Coordinates of C-alpha atoms in Angstrom, one line a residue:
R674 CA 10.2 35.6 3.2
L675 CA 8.7 38.9 2.0
A676 CA 12.1 40.2 1.5
D677 CA 13.0 37.2 -0.6
E678 CA 9.9 37.7 -2.7
D679 CA 10.8 41.3 -3.2
D680 CA 14.2 40.2 -4.5
E681 CA 12.6 37.8 -6.9
L682 CA 10.2 40.5 -8.2
S683 CA 13.1 43.0 -8.5
E684 CA 14.2 41.0 -11.5
V685 CA 11.2 42.5 -13.3
Q686 CA 12.8 45.8 -14.2
P687 CA 10.6 48.9 -14.3
D688 CA 11.2 49.4 -18.0
A689 CA 10.6 45.8 -18.8
V690 CA 6.9 45.8 -18.3
P691 CA 4.2 48.5 -17.9
P692 CA 3.5 49.6 -14.3
E693 CA 0.1 48.0 -14.4
V694 CA 1.5 44.6 -15.3
R695 CA 4.2 44.9 -12.7
E696 CA 1.5 45.8 -10.1
W697 CA -0.5 42.8 -11.1
L698 CA 2.6 40.5 -10.8
A699 CA 3.3 41.9 -7.3
S700 CA -0.3 41.7 -6.1
T701 CA -1.0 38.2 -7.4
F702 CA 2.3 36.3 -7.0
T703 CA 3.6 37.8 -3.7
R704 CA 2.1 38.2 -0.2
Q705 CA 1.8 41.8 0.5
L706 CA 1.1 41.2 4.1
A707 CA 3.6 39.5 6.3
T708 CA 2.4 36.0 7.1
T709 CA 4.0 32.9 8.5
R710 CA 3.1 29.4 7.8
K711 CA 4.8 26.7 9.8
K712 CA 5.3 23.5 7.9
S713 CA 6.9 20.5 9.3
D714 CA 10.2 19.6 7.7
E715 CA 9.6 16.0 8.5
K716 CA 9.0 13.9 5.4
P717 CA 5.7 12.1 5.1
K718 CA 5.9 8.4 5.6
F719 CA 4.8 6.6 2.6
R720 CA 3.5 3.1 2.5
S721 CA 5.3 0.5 0.5
V722 CA 4.0 -0.7 -2.9
A723 CA 3.7 -4.2 -1.4
H724 CA 1.4 -3.0 1.3
A725 CA -0.9 -1.6 -1.4
I726 CA -1.8 -5.2 -2.5
R727 CA -2.3 -6.7 0.9
A728 CA -5.9 -7.6 0.2
G729 CA -6.4 -11.3 -0.7
I730 CA -6.9 -12.5 -4.2
F731 CA -10.3 -13.9 -3.2
V732 CA -11.6 -10.5 -2.0
D733 CA -10.3 -8.9 -5.2
R734 CA -12.2 -11.3 -7.4
I735 CA -15.4 -10.8 -5.5
Y736 CA -15.1 -7.0 -5.7
R737 CA -14.3 -7.2 -9.4
R738 CA -17.3 -9.4 -10.1
V739 CA -19.6 -7.0 -8.3
S740 CA -18.3 -3.6 -9.2
S741 CA -17.5 -4.1 -12.9
T742 CA -21.2 -4.5 -13.7
A743 CA -22.0 -0.8 -13.2
L744 CA -19.2 1.0 -15.1
M745 CA -20.3 4.3 -16.5
Q746 CA -21.2 4.6 -20.1
F747 CA -19.4 7.1 -22.3
P748 CA -20.9 8.7 -25.5
P749 CA -19.1 7.7 -28.7
E750 CA -17.9 11.3 -29.3
V751 CA -16.4 11.5 -25.8
V752 CA -14.5 8.3 -26.4
R753 CA -13.1 9.7 -29.6
V754 CA -11.9 12.9 -27.9
L755 CA -10.4 11.0 -25.0
K756 CA -8.2 9.1 -27.4
T757 CA -6.0 12.2 -27.5
L758 CA -5.9 12.5 -23.7
D759 CA -2.1 12.0 -23.6
D760 CA -1.4 15.0 -25.8
W761 CA 0.2 18.1 -24.2
S762 CA -2.2 20.4 -26.0
F763 CA -5.3 18.3 -25.4
D764 CA -8.5 20.2 -26.3
V765 CA -10.7 20.2 -23.2
F766 CA -13.1 22.5 -25.1
A767 CA -13.8 19.7 -27.6
L768 CA -14.3 17.3 -24.7
A769 CA -16.9 19.6 -23.1
E770 CA -18.7 20.0 -26.4
A771 CA -18.8 16.2 -26.9
G772 CA -19.8 15.4 -23.4
N773 CA -22.7 17.8 -22.8
C774 CA -20.4 20.2 -20.9
Q775 CA -19.4 17.5 -18.3
P776 CA -15.6 17.3 -18.8
V777 CA -14.9 16.7 -15.1
K778 CA -17.2 13.7 -15.0
Y779 CA -15.8 12.0 -18.1
L780 CA -12.2 12.9 -17.9
G781 CA -12.0 12.3 -14.1
Y782 CA -13.6 8.9 -14.5
D783 CA -11.4 8.0 -17.4
L784 CA -8.2 9.0 -15.6
L785 CA -9.0 7.2 -12.4
N786 CA -9.8 4.1 -14.4
R787 CA -6.7 4.3 -16.6
Y788 CA -4.5 4.4 -13.5
G789 CA -6.3 1.6 -11.9
M790 CA -7.5 3.6 -8.9
I791 CA -11.1 2.3 -9.1
H792 CA -9.9 -1.3 -8.7
K793 CA -6.9 -0.7 -6.4
F794 CA -8.8 1.4 -3.8
K795 CA -12.2 -0.4 -4.3
V796 CA -14.1 2.7 -5.4
P797 CA -17.7 1.8 -6.3
P798 CA -18.2 3.1 -9.8
A799 CA -21.6 4.5 -9.0
T800 CA -20.1 6.4 -6.1
L801 CA -17.4 7.8 -8.3
E802 CA -19.9 9.0 -10.9
T803 CA -21.9 10.7 -8.2
F804 CA -18.9 12.3 -6.7
L805 CA -17.6 13.6 -10.0
T806 CA -21.1 15.0 -10.9
R807 CA -21.2 16.8 -7.5
I808 CA -17.7 18.3 -8.1
E809 CA -18.8 19.4 -11.6
E810 CA -21.9 21.1 -10.2
G811 CA -19.7 23.0 -7.7
Y812 CA -17.5 24.3 -10.4
C813 CA -20.5 25.6 -12.3
R814 CA -22.1 27.2 -9.2
F815 CA -20.9 30.7 -10.0
R816 CA -20.8 30.5 -13.8
N817 CA -17.3 31.7 -14.0
P818 CA -15.8 32.3 -17.5
Y819 CA -12.5 30.8 -16.4
H820 CA -12.4 29.1 -13.0
N821 CA -15.0 26.5 -13.9
N822 CA -15.3 22.8 -14.7
L823 CA -13.4 23.1 -18.0
H824 CA -10.4 24.6 -16.1
A825 CA -10.5 21.7 -13.6
A826 CA -10.5 19.2 -16.4
D827 CA -7.7 21.0 -18.2
V828 CA -5.5 21.0 -15.1
A829 CA -6.2 17.4 -14.4
Q830 CA -5.3 16.4 -17.9
T831 CA -2.1 18.4 -17.7
V832 CA -1.2 16.7 -14.5
H833 CA -1.9 13.3 -16.2
H834 CA 0.5 14.3 -19.1
V835 CA 3.3 15.1 -16.6
L836 CA 2.6 11.8 -14.7
C837 CA 2.7 9.5 -17.7
Q838 CA 4.8 11.3 -20.3
T839 CA 7.7 12.2 -18.0
G840 CA 7.5 8.9 -16.1
L841 CA 6.7 10.7 -12.8
M842 CA 4.2 8.0 -12.0
H843 CA 7.1 5.5 -11.5
W844 CA 8.4 7.6 -8.6
L845 CA 5.0 7.5 -6.8
T846 CA 3.0 5.0 -4.9
D847 CA -0.6 4.2 -6.0
L848 CA -1.9 6.3 -3.1
E849 CA 0.2 9.3 -4.1
I850 CA -1.1 9.0 -7.7
F851 CA -4.7 8.8 -6.4
A852 CA -4.1 11.9 -4.2
T853 CA -2.5 13.8 -7.1
L854 CA -5.4 13.2 -9.5
L855 CA -8.0 14.0 -6.9
A856 CA -6.2 17.2 -5.9
A857 CA -6.1 18.3 -9.6
L858 CA -9.9 17.6 -10.0
I859 CA -10.9 19.6 -6.8
H860 CA -8.2 22.3 -6.7
D861 CA -10.6 25.1 -7.6
Y862 CA -13.9 23.6 -6.4
E863 CA -16.6 26.3 -5.9
H864 CA -14.3 29.1 -7.0
T865 CA -16.2 32.4 -6.8
G866 CA -14.6 33.9 -9.9
T867 CA -12.9 36.5 -7.7
T868 CA -9.4 36.7 -6.2
N869 CA -8.3 36.2 -2.7
N870 CA -7.5 39.9 -2.5
F871 CA -11.0 40.7 -3.5
H872 CA -12.4 38.5 -0.7
V873 CA -10.1 40.2 1.8
M874 CA -10.8 43.7 0.6
S875 CA -14.5 43.2 0.5
G876 CA -14.6 41.4 3.8
S877 CA -16.4 38.3 2.5
D878 CA -17.7 35.6 4.8
T879 CA -15.1 33.2 3.3
A880 CA -12.3 35.6 4.1
M881 CA -13.6 35.9 7.7
L882 CA -13.8 32.2 8.0
Y883 CA -10.2 31.6 6.9
N884 CA -8.7 34.8 8.5
D885 CA -7.6 36.2 5.1
R886 CA -5.1 33.4 4.6
A887 CA -5.4 31.4 1.3
V888 CA -9.1 32.1 1.4
L889 CA -10.1 30.3 -1.8
E890 CA -7.7 27.5 -1.5
N891 CA -8.9 26.6 2.0
H892 CA -12.5 26.7 0.8
H893 CA -11.7 24.4 -2.2
I894 CA -10.3 21.8 0.1
S895 CA -12.9 22.1 2.9
A896 CA -15.9 22.1 0.6
A897 CA -14.6 19.1 -1.5
F898 CA -13.9 17.0 1.6
R899 CA -17.4 17.8 2.9
V900 CA -18.7 16.3 -0.3
L901 CA -16.5 13.2 0.3
K902 CA -18.1 12.7 3.7
E903 CA -21.5 12.1 2.1
D904 CA -22.2 8.4 1.7
D905 CA -23.1 8.5 -2.0
C906 CA -20.0 10.5 -2.8
N907 CA -17.4 8.9 -0.6
V908 CA -14.9 7.5 -3.1
L909 CA -12.4 7.1 -0.1
Q910 CA -14.7 4.7 1.9
N911 CA -12.5 1.7 1.5
L912 CA -9.2 3.3 2.4
S913 CA -7.6 2.4 5.7
R914 CA -7.3 5.1 8.3
D915 CA -3.6 5.6 7.6
E916 CA -4.2 5.7 3.9
Y917 CA -6.9 8.3 4.3
R918 CA -4.7 10.5 6.5
E919 CA -1.8 10.3 4.1
L920 CA -4.0 11.1 1.1
R921 CA -5.8 14.0 2.8
T922 CA -2.5 15.5 3.9
L923 CA -1.1 15.3 0.4
I924 CA -4.2 16.9 -1.1
I925 CA -4.2 19.7 1.4
D926 CA -0.5 20.5 0.8
M927 CA -1.0 20.4 -3.0
V928 CA -4.1 22.6 -3.2
L929 CA -2.8 25.1 -0.7
A930 CA 0.3 25.4 -2.9
T931 CA -1.8 26.7 -5.7
D932 CA -2.2 30.0 -3.8
M933 CA -0.4 32.3 -6.2
S934 CA 0.9 34.5 -3.4
F935 CA 3.4 31.7 -2.5
H936 CA 4.7 31.5 -6.1
F937 CA 8.1 33.1 -5.7
Q938 CA 8.8 31.5 -2.4
Q939 CA 7.9 28.1 -3.7
L940 CA 10.2 28.4 -6.7
K941 CA 13.0 29.8 -4.7
N942 CA 12.8 26.9 -2.2
M943 CA 12.9 24.3 -4.9
R944 CA 15.8 26.0 -6.7
N945 CA 17.8 26.1 -3.5
L946 CA 17.0 22.4 -2.9
L947 CA 18.1 21.4 -6.4
T948 CA 21.5 23.1 -6.1
L949 CA 22.5 20.7 -3.3
A950 CA 25.0 18.0 -4.2
E951 CA 22.5 15.3 -3.4
P952 CA 19.1 16.9 -3.3
Q953 CA 16.4 14.9 -1.5
V954 CA 13.1 16.2 -2.9
D955 CA 10.1 15.7 -0.6
K956 CA 7.2 14.1 -2.6
S957 CA 4.7 16.5 -1.2
K958 CA 6.7 19.6 -2.3
A959 CA 7.4 18.0 -5.7
L960 CA 3.7 17.2 -6.3
S961 CA 2.7 20.7 -5.1
L962 CA 5.0 22.3 -7.7
V963 CA 3.7 20.0 -10.4
L964 CA 0.1 21.0 -9.6
H965 CA 1.0 24.7 -9.4
C966 CA 2.7 24.6 -12.8
C967 CA -0.2 22.7 -14.4
D968 CA -2.6 25.3 -12.9
I969 CA -0.8 28.2 -14.7
S970 CA 0.1 26.2 -17.9
H971 CA -2.4 27.5 -20.4
P972 CA 0.2 30.0 -21.9
A973 CA 2.4 26.9 -22.6
K974 CA -0.3 25.2 -24.7
R975 CA -1.1 25.5 -28.4
W976 CA -1.9 29.1 -29.4
D977 CA -5.6 28.6 -30.2
I978 CA -6.2 27.0 -26.8
H979 CA -4.1 29.5 -24.9
H980 CA -5.7 32.5 -26.6
K981 CA -9.2 31.1 -25.7
W982 CA -8.2 30.7 -22.1
T983 CA -6.7 34.2 -22.0
M984 CA -9.9 35.8 -23.2
L985 CA -11.9 33.9 -20.6
L986 CA -9.6 34.8 -17.8
L987 CA -9.7 38.5 -18.7
E988 CA -13.5 38.5 -18.8
E989 CA -13.5 37.0 -15.3
F990 CA -11.1 39.7 -14.2
F991 CA -13.3 42.4 -15.8
R992 CA -16.3 41.1 -14.0
Q993 CA -14.5 41.4 -10.7
G994 CA -13.6 45.0 -11.8
D995 CA -17.3 45.7 -12.3
L996 CA -18.0 44.5 -8.8
E997 CA -15.2 46.6 -7.4
R998 CA -16.6 49.7 -9.1
E999 CA -20.0 48.9 -7.6
L1000 CA -18.5 48.4 -4.1
G1001 CA -16.4 51.5 -4.3
L1002 CA -13.2 49.5 -4.2
P1003 CA -10.1 50.4 -6.2
F1004 CA -9.6 48.3 -9.3
S1005 CA -7.4 45.3 -8.9
P1006 CA -4.7 45.0 -11.6
L1007 CA -6.0 43.9 -15.0
C1008 CA -9.6 44.2 -13.8
D1009 CA -10.5 47.5 -15.4
R1010 CA -12.1 46.5 -18.7
N1011 CA -11.5 50.0 -20.1
N1012 CA -7.8 50.2 -19.3
T1013 CA -6.0 46.8 -19.5
L1014 CA -3.0 46.0 -21.6
V1015 CA -3.8 42.4 -22.7
A1016 CA -0.7 41.6 -24.8
E1017 CA 1.7 43.1 -22.3
S1018 CA 0.1 41.3 -19.4
Q1019 CA 0.5 37.9 -21.1
I1020 CA 4.1 38.7 -22.0
G1021 CA 4.9 39.5 -18.4
F1022 CA 3.0 36.4 -17.2
I1023 CA 5.0 34.1 -19.6
E1024 CA 8.4 35.7 -19.0
F1025 CA 8.3 36.1 -15.2
I1026 CA 5.9 33.5 -14.0
V1027 CA 5.3 30.5 -16.4
E1028 CA 8.7 30.1 -18.1
P1029 CA 10.6 30.1 -14.8
S1030 CA 8.1 27.7 -13.2
M1031 CA 8.3 25.2 -16.0
T1032 CA 12.1 25.4 -16.0
V1033 CA 12.3 24.6 -12.3
C1034 CA 9.7 21.9 -12.5
A1035 CA 11.5 20.2 -15.4
D1036 CA 14.8 20.4 -13.5
M1037 CA 13.2 18.8 -10.5
L1038 CA 11.6 16.0 -12.6
E1039 CA 14.9 15.2 -14.2
I1040 CA 16.7 15.0 -10.9
V1041 CA 14.1 12.8 -9.1
L1042 CA 13.5 10.5 -12.1
A1043 CA 17.2 9.9 -13.0
P1044 CA 17.8 7.2 -10.4
I1045 CA 14.8 5.1 -11.4
A1046 CA 15.3 5.3 -15.2
P1047 CA 16.6 1.7 -15.5
I1048 CA 13.6 0.4 -13.6
T1049 CA 11.3 2.3 -15.8
C1050 CA 13.1 1.0 -18.9
N1051 CA 12.5 -2.6 -17.8
A1052 CA 8.8 -1.8 -17.1
S1053 CA 8.4 -0.2 -20.5
S1054 CA 10.1 -3.1 -22.3
S1055 CA 7.3 -5.4 -21.2
A1056 CA 4.5 -2.9 -22.0
G1057 CA 3.2 -4.8 -25.1
A1058 CA 2.7 -8.1 -23.3
T1059 CA 1.2 -6.4 -20.2
A1060 CA -1.2 -4.2 -22.2
S1061 CA -2.3 -7.3 -24.2
S1062 CA -3.0 -9.2 -21.0
A1063 CA -4.9 -6.3 -19.6
A1064 CA -7.0 -5.9 -22.8
N1065 CA -7.8 -9.6 -22.8
N1066 CA -8.9 -9.5 -19.1
T1067 CA -11.0 -6.5 -19.8
S1068 CA -12.6 -8.1 -22.9
S1069 CA -13.4 -11.2 -21.0
S1070 CA -14.9 -9.2 -18.1
N1071 CA -17.1 -7.1 -20.4
S1072 CA -18.2 -10.3 -22.2
S1073 CA -19.4 -12.0 -19.1
N1074 CA -20.9 -8.9 -17.5
N1075 CA -22.8 -7.8 -20.5
S1076 CA -23.8 -11.0 -22.3
N1077 CA -27.5 -10.4 -21.5
N1078 CA -27.3 -7.0 -23.1
N1079 CA -26.0 -8.3 -26.5
N1080 CA -23.2 -5.8 -26.5
N1081 CA -21.0 -5.7 -29.6
N1082 CA -17.5 -4.3 -30.4
N1083 CA -18.9 -0.8 -30.5
N1084 CA -19.8 -0.9 -26.8
N1085 CA -19.1 2.6 -25.4
N1086 CA -18.4 1.4 -21.9
I1087 CA -15.2 3.1 -20.9
N1088 CA -13.8 -0.2 -19.7
S1089 CA -13.6 -1.4 -23.3
N1090 CA -11.9 1.8 -24.6
T1091 CA -9.1 2.2 -22.2
N1092 CA -6.4 0.1 -20.6
V1093 CA -8.2 -0.7 -17.4
N1094 CA -6.2 -2.2 -14.5
N1095 CA -8.2 -5.0 -13.1
N1096 CA -5.1 -6.8 -12.3
N1097 CA -1.6 -5.8 -11.1
S1098 CA -0.6 -4.5 -14.5
S1099 CA -1.1 -0.8 -14.0
I1100 CA -0.5 2.1 -16.3
K1101 CA 2.9 2.3 -14.7
S1102 CA 4.0 -0.7 -16.8
T1103 CA 2.0 0.1 -19.9
T1104 CA 3.3 3.6 -20.5
N1105 CA 6.2 3.6 -22.9
T1106 CA 7.2 7.3 -22.7
L1107 CA 10.0 7.7 -20.3
S1108 CA 13.4 8.1 -21.9
V1109 CA 16.3 6.3 -20.2
P1110 CA 20.0 6.1 -21.0
N1111 CA 20.7 3.8 -23.9
N1112 CA 23.6 1.4 -23.0
N1113 CA 24.2 0.8 -26.7
T1114 CA 25.2 4.4 -27.4
N1115 CA 28.4 6.1 -26.6
N1116 CA 27.1 9.0 -24.7
N1117 CA 23.8 7.5 -23.3
E1118 CA 22.0 10.7 -24.2
A1119 CA 18.4 10.9 -23.3
I1120 CA 15.7 13.1 -24.7
S1121 CA 17.0 16.6 -25.5
S1122 CA 15.0 19.6 -24.4
G1123 CA 14.7 20.7 -28.0
A1124 CA 13.3 17.5 -29.3
E1125 CA 9.7 18.7 -29.2
S1126 CA 10.5 21.6 -31.5
K1127 CA 11.2 19.3 -34.4
G1128 CA 8.0 17.4 -34.2
S1129 CA 5.3 20.0 -34.7
S1130 CA 4.6 23.6 -33.9
S1131 CA 1.8 22.7 -31.7
G1132 CA 4.1 21.4 -29.0
T1133 CA 2.7 17.8 -29.0
A1134 CA 5.9 16.0 -29.7
A1135 CA 5.7 14.2 -26.4
E1136 CA 3.1 12.0 -28.0
A1137 CA 5.8 10.0 -29.7
P1138 CA 7.3 7.1 -27.7
A1139 CA 10.6 7.8 -26.1
S1140 CA 12.0 4.8 -27.9
Q1141 CA 11.4 6.5 -31.2
S1142 CA 12.8 10.0 -30.4
G1143 CA 15.4 11.1 -28.0
T1144 CA 17.4 8.0 -27.1
T1145 CA 20.0 8.5 -29.8
P1146 CA 22.8 11.0 -29.7
A1147 CA 22.6 14.2 -31.6
K1148 CA 24.5 14.0 -34.9
N1149 CA 24.7 17.7 -35.7
G1150 CA 26.9 18.7 -32.8
S1151 CA 24.3 21.2 -31.6
A1152 CA 24.2 19.9 -28.0
D1153 CA 24.6 22.5 -25.2
P1154 CA 28.4 22.6 -24.4
N1155 CA 27.5 23.4 -20.8
E1156 CA 25.2 20.4 -20.4
K1157 CA 26.5 17.7 -18.1
P1158 CA 27.2 14.4 -20.0
N1159 CA 24.7 11.5 -19.5
R1160 CA 22.2 13.8 -17.8
F1161 CA 18.7 12.3 -17.8
K1162 CA 16.3 14.6 -19.6
I1163 CA 12.6 14.7 -20.2
R1164 CA 10.6 16.0 -23.1
K1165 CA 9.5 19.6 -22.8
P1166 CA 6.7 20.3 -25.3
W1167 CA 5.8 23.5 -23.5
T1168 CA 9.0 25.2 -24.5
T1169 CA 8.0 25.5 -28.2
C1170 CA 4.5 26.7 -27.3
L1171 CA 5.8 29.3 -24.8
A1172 CA 8.2 30.7 -27.4
E1173 CA 5.6 30.8 -30.1
N1174 CA 2.9 32.3 -27.9
K1175 CA 5.2 35.0 -26.6
K1176 CA 6.2 35.9 -30.1
I1177 CA 2.6 36.3 -31.1
W1178 CA 1.8 38.5 -28.1
K1179 CA 4.8 40.7 -28.8
E1180 CA 3.6 41.3 -32.3
Q1181 CA 0.2 42.0 -30.9
A1182 CA 1.7 44.4 -28.4
V1183 CA 3.3 46.4 -31.2
R1184 CA 0.1 46.6 -33.1
D1185 CA -1.8 47.7 -30.0
A1186 CA 0.8 50.4 -29.2
E1187 CA 0.5 51.7 -32.7
A1188 CA -3.3 51.7 -32.5
R1189 CA -3.2 53.6 -29.1
A1190 CA -0.8 56.1 -30.6
A1191 CA -3.1 56.6 -33.6
A1192 CA -6.1 57.0 -31.3
A1193 CA -4.3 59.5 -29.1
A1194 CA -3.2 61.5 -32.2
A1195 CA -6.8 61.5 -33.5
E1196 CA -8.1 62.6 -30.1
A1197 CA -5.5 65.4 -29.9
A1198 CA -6.5 66.6 -33.4
A1199 CA -10.2 66.5 -32.4
V1200 CA -9.5 68.6 -29.3
A1201 CA -7.4 71.1 -31.3
A1202 CA -10.2 71.4 -33.9
A1203 CA -12.8 71.9 -31.2
A1204 CA -10.7 74.6 -29.5
E1205 CA -10.2 76.4 -32.8
A1206 CA -14.0 76.3 -33.4
N1207 CA -14.6 77.8 -30.0
E1208 CA -12.2 80.6 -30.6
S1209 CA -13.8 81.6 -33.9
S1210 CA -17.3 81.7 -32.3
D1211 CA -16.3 84.1 -29.5
G1212 CA -16.6 87.2 -31.8
Q1213 CA -18.3 88.3 -35.1
P1214 CA -16.1 88.5 -38.3
T1215 CA -15.3 92.0 -39.6
A1216 CA -14.9 93.3 -43.1
D1217 CA -11.1 93.1 -42.9
G1218 CA -11.3 89.5 -41.7
G1219 CA -10.8 90.2 -38.0
T1220 CA -13.2 89.8 -35.2
E1221 CA -15.3 92.5 -33.7
E1222 CA -15.3 92.8 -30.0
P1223 CA -18.8 92.2 -28.6
K1224 CA -20.6 95.4 -27.6
P1225 CA -21.3 96.0 -23.9
D1226 CA -24.9 96.0 -22.8
E1227 CA -26.6 99.4 -23.3
P1228 CA -27.6 101.1 -20.0
D1229 CA -31.2 101.3 -19.2
T1230 CA -32.4 104.9 -19.7
N1231 CA -35.9 104.4 -18.4

């Protein structure tokens, strides 16, 4: 495996990136020590959708009547920000500002409510609120600039975008969606703001506990599940034993896959799988790749958001470098605040890590979703009626539950601001975003990979319904001649953002290089001037303009 990773990294030619950036890529995205991790090739056994609704209608009604009375209240400004939750470049910083720096609490609750998880798995709303609050506190424990509650919310929102805007949710069971959302929310829980390598090199207690293997990732999982074992935080209390084991296994697989040292091997395995004539993609591996890509997706977001994340991440790196200096450890790559090439590091990160990851992930999604496209189309065609029914049910529920409180149409209960699934009409049937072949066209072309570049430079073209863009054939003859006909395709709003951000960084790299050259020239001139001044002060000037040799000391005649 290490040899395979070396082959992948060899594509980064020595003259393509500075040595410091190459060293960072090698130390972060490969395993420098040979390790083996046995994983069963046996596919997990997933429960049928029918089994997920085995509870009787009578029990559901009782639960709905009891639990819906305690739904969490959302501030009006938070509700306003969450209206853009489906956008690719959703601004989690705006959510944090609107929600008193509690983005995990509000976004996590909203997502689990939108997908109907609260109802389907009988999660007590008060318990969910307590759980999310505890998770939020854990993310804030070390006051990290980057790996904090905003990052957790950002990754969870990006996962949501992939689930609903590509149609991936239609490939998953409700339990798998529940596991995916929870994994995104807890994937960096209690992050220390330092890397796995720092833990190993400094011999931290956490590294000792997990034997130097996926140190942080193991801690995130273990600590989060310890929270889930507490009665007032156990949002899994009503899962059956089999459901719990399946969900826990999925979460463990997904979060462990966010260990960056497995990056190249993970991509290579998926590439090899997708080259098969009839690839059978394991759901655990697919979801692991999705979470990994969402975890490193900030360079694929709008520039202002990406730049803010970059500065925060570098500050976290620099703080680690300060610790390394104090401990007498060598600087980790990009951790020396006095000697780091910011623009070059981001160019390397985009070109060799993010772009290939997003490409492989998109290829995988198009392959696994193609067979279910007709099913998704039928579900989307009834979205209007289903959404209306869900809204009516929600309105009636709110009216009966809150009549004593004289609530009006401005009620900020999240149940009245989102499509809640208190019946069998889930978000799966209300999302009208998955493109499918159009039987009324000659070539059945789905969404082209370049569709998002025509919408806006911010890369949010995925907001438009698939029925409005992408289901008609291209008229300008600009289709890729190598593209297979009738191939199912998804929107890729990240491609535009990646291209634009890389262009900006390259322009910045040129300016930085010019500034360094000017500074070096100025320093050289200053050194030369100082040397000349020293030479002129070594002797006294003579009448002819020369210098007089200093006289030797007179001998003592006394």
